CSV table of C-alpha atoms and ligand atoms in Angstrom, one decimal:
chain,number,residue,atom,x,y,z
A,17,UNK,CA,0.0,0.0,0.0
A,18,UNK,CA,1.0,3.6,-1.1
A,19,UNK,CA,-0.3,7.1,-1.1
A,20,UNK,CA,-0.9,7.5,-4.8
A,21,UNK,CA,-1.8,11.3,-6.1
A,22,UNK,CA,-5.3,10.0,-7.8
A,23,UNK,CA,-7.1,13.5,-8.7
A,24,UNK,CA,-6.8,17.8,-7.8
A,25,UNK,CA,-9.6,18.4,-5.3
A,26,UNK,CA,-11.3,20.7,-7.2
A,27,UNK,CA,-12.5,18.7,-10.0
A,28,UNK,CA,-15.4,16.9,-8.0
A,29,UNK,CA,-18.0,18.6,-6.7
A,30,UNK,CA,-20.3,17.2,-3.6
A,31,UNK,CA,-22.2,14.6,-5.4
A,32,UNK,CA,-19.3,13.8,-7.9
A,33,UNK,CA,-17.8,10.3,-8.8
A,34,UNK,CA,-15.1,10.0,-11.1
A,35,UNK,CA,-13.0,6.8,-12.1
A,36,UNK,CA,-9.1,7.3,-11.3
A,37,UNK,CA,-6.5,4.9,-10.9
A,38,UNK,CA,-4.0,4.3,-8.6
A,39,UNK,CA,-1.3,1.9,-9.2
A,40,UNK,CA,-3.3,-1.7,-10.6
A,41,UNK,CA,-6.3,-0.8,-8.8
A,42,UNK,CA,-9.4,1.1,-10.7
A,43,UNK,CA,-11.2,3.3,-8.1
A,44,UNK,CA,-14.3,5.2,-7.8
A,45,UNK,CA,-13.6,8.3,-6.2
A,46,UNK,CA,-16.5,10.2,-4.6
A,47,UNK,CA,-17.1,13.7,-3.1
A,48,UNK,CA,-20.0,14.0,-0.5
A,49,UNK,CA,-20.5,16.5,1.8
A,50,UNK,CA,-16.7,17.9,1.1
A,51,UNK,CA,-15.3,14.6,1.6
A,52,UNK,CA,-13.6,12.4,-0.5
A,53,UNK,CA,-14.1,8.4,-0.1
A,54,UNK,CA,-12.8,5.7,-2.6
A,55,UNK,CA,-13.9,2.1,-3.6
A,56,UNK,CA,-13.2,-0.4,-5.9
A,57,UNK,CA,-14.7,0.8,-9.2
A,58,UNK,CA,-15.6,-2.4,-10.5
A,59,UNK,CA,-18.7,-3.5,-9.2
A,60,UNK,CA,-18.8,-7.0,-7.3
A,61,UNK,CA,-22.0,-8.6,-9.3
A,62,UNK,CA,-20.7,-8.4,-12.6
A,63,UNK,CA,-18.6,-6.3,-14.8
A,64,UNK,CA,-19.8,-2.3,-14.7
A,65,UNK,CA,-18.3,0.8,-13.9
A,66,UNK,CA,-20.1,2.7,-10.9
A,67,UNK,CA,-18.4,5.8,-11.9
A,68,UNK,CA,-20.6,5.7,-14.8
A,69,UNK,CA,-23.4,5.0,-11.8
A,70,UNK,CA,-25.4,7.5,-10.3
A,71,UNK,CA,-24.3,9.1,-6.5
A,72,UNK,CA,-27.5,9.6,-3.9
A,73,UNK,CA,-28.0,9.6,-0.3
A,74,UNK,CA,-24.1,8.5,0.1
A,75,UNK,CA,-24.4,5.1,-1.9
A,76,UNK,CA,-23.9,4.7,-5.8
A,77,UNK,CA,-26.0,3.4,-7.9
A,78,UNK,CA,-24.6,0.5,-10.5
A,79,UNK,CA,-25.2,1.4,-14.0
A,80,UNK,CA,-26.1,-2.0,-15.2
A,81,UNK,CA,-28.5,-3.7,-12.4
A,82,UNK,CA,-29.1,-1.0,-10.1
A,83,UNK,CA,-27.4,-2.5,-7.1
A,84,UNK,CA,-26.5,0.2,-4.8
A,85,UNK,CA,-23.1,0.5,-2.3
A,86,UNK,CA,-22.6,2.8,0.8
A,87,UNK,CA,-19.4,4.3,-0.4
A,88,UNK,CA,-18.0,4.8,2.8
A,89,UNK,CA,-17.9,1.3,4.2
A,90,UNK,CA,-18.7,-0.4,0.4
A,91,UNK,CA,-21.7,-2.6,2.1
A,92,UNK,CA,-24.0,-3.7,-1.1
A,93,UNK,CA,-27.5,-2.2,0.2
A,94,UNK,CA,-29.2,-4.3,-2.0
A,95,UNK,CA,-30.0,-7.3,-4.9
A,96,UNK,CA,-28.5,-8.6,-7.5
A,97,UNK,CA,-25.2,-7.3,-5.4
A,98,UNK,CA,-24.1,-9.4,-2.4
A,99,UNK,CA,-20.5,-8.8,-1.9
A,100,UNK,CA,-19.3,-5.8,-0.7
A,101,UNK,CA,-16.9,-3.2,-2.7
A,102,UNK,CA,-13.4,-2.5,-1.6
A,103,UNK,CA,-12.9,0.3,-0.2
A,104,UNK,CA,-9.5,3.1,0.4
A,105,UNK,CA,-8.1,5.2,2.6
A,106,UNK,CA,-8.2,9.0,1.1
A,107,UNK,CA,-6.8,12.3,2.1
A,108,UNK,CA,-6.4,15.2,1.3
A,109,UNK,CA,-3.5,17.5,1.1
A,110,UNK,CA,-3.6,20.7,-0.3
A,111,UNK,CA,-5.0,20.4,-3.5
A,112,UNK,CA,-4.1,17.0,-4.0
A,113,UNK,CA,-6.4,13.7,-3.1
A,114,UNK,CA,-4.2,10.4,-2.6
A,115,UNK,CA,-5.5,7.1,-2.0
A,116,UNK,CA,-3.9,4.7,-0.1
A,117,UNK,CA,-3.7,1.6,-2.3
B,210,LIG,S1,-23.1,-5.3,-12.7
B,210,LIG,FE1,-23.6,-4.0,-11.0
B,210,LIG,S2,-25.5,-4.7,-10.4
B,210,LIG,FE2,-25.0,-6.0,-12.0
């Protein structure tokens, strides 16, 4: 594991997800509530983006069969999804977000 420079904070807004990567792994990197939070971007039923997903209530919503993921802890919150996402340490510093992965 590594702090890996993934994005400048000012190019999410709250309510923004964006697909980054950071070393082998393909994230989803969210902005809610001027916080940044980061998950596998691959979603765990079968093979879909969620950056290309829709961002409500602090879950995304996949793209392809509507399963939805709290992105801070990456719990699936509901069918066809059963298996949890990933998920990254983030910080901030200055205008740079890192993940930890
Ligand atoms: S691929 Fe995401 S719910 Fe099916």
């Amino acid at each position: 594991m590594a702090w890996i420079k993934v994005a400048n904070a000012d190019q999410l807004q709250n309510g923004d997800v964006i697909g980054v990567h950071a070393g082998q792994a393909h994230i989803a990197l969210y902005r809610d509530d001027d916080s940044y939070f980061a998950t596998d971007n691959v979603c765990t039923h079968q093979y879909a983006l969620l950056s290309d997903g829709y961002m409500e209530d602090g879950c995304i919503e996949c793209p392809l069969h509507q399963a939805t993921f709290d992105i801070r802890t990456g719990k699936a919150q509901c069918a066809p999804a059963t298996k949890d996402l990933v998920t990254y340490p983030v910080k901030v510093e200055g205008d740079d977000v890192l993940v930890d992965a």
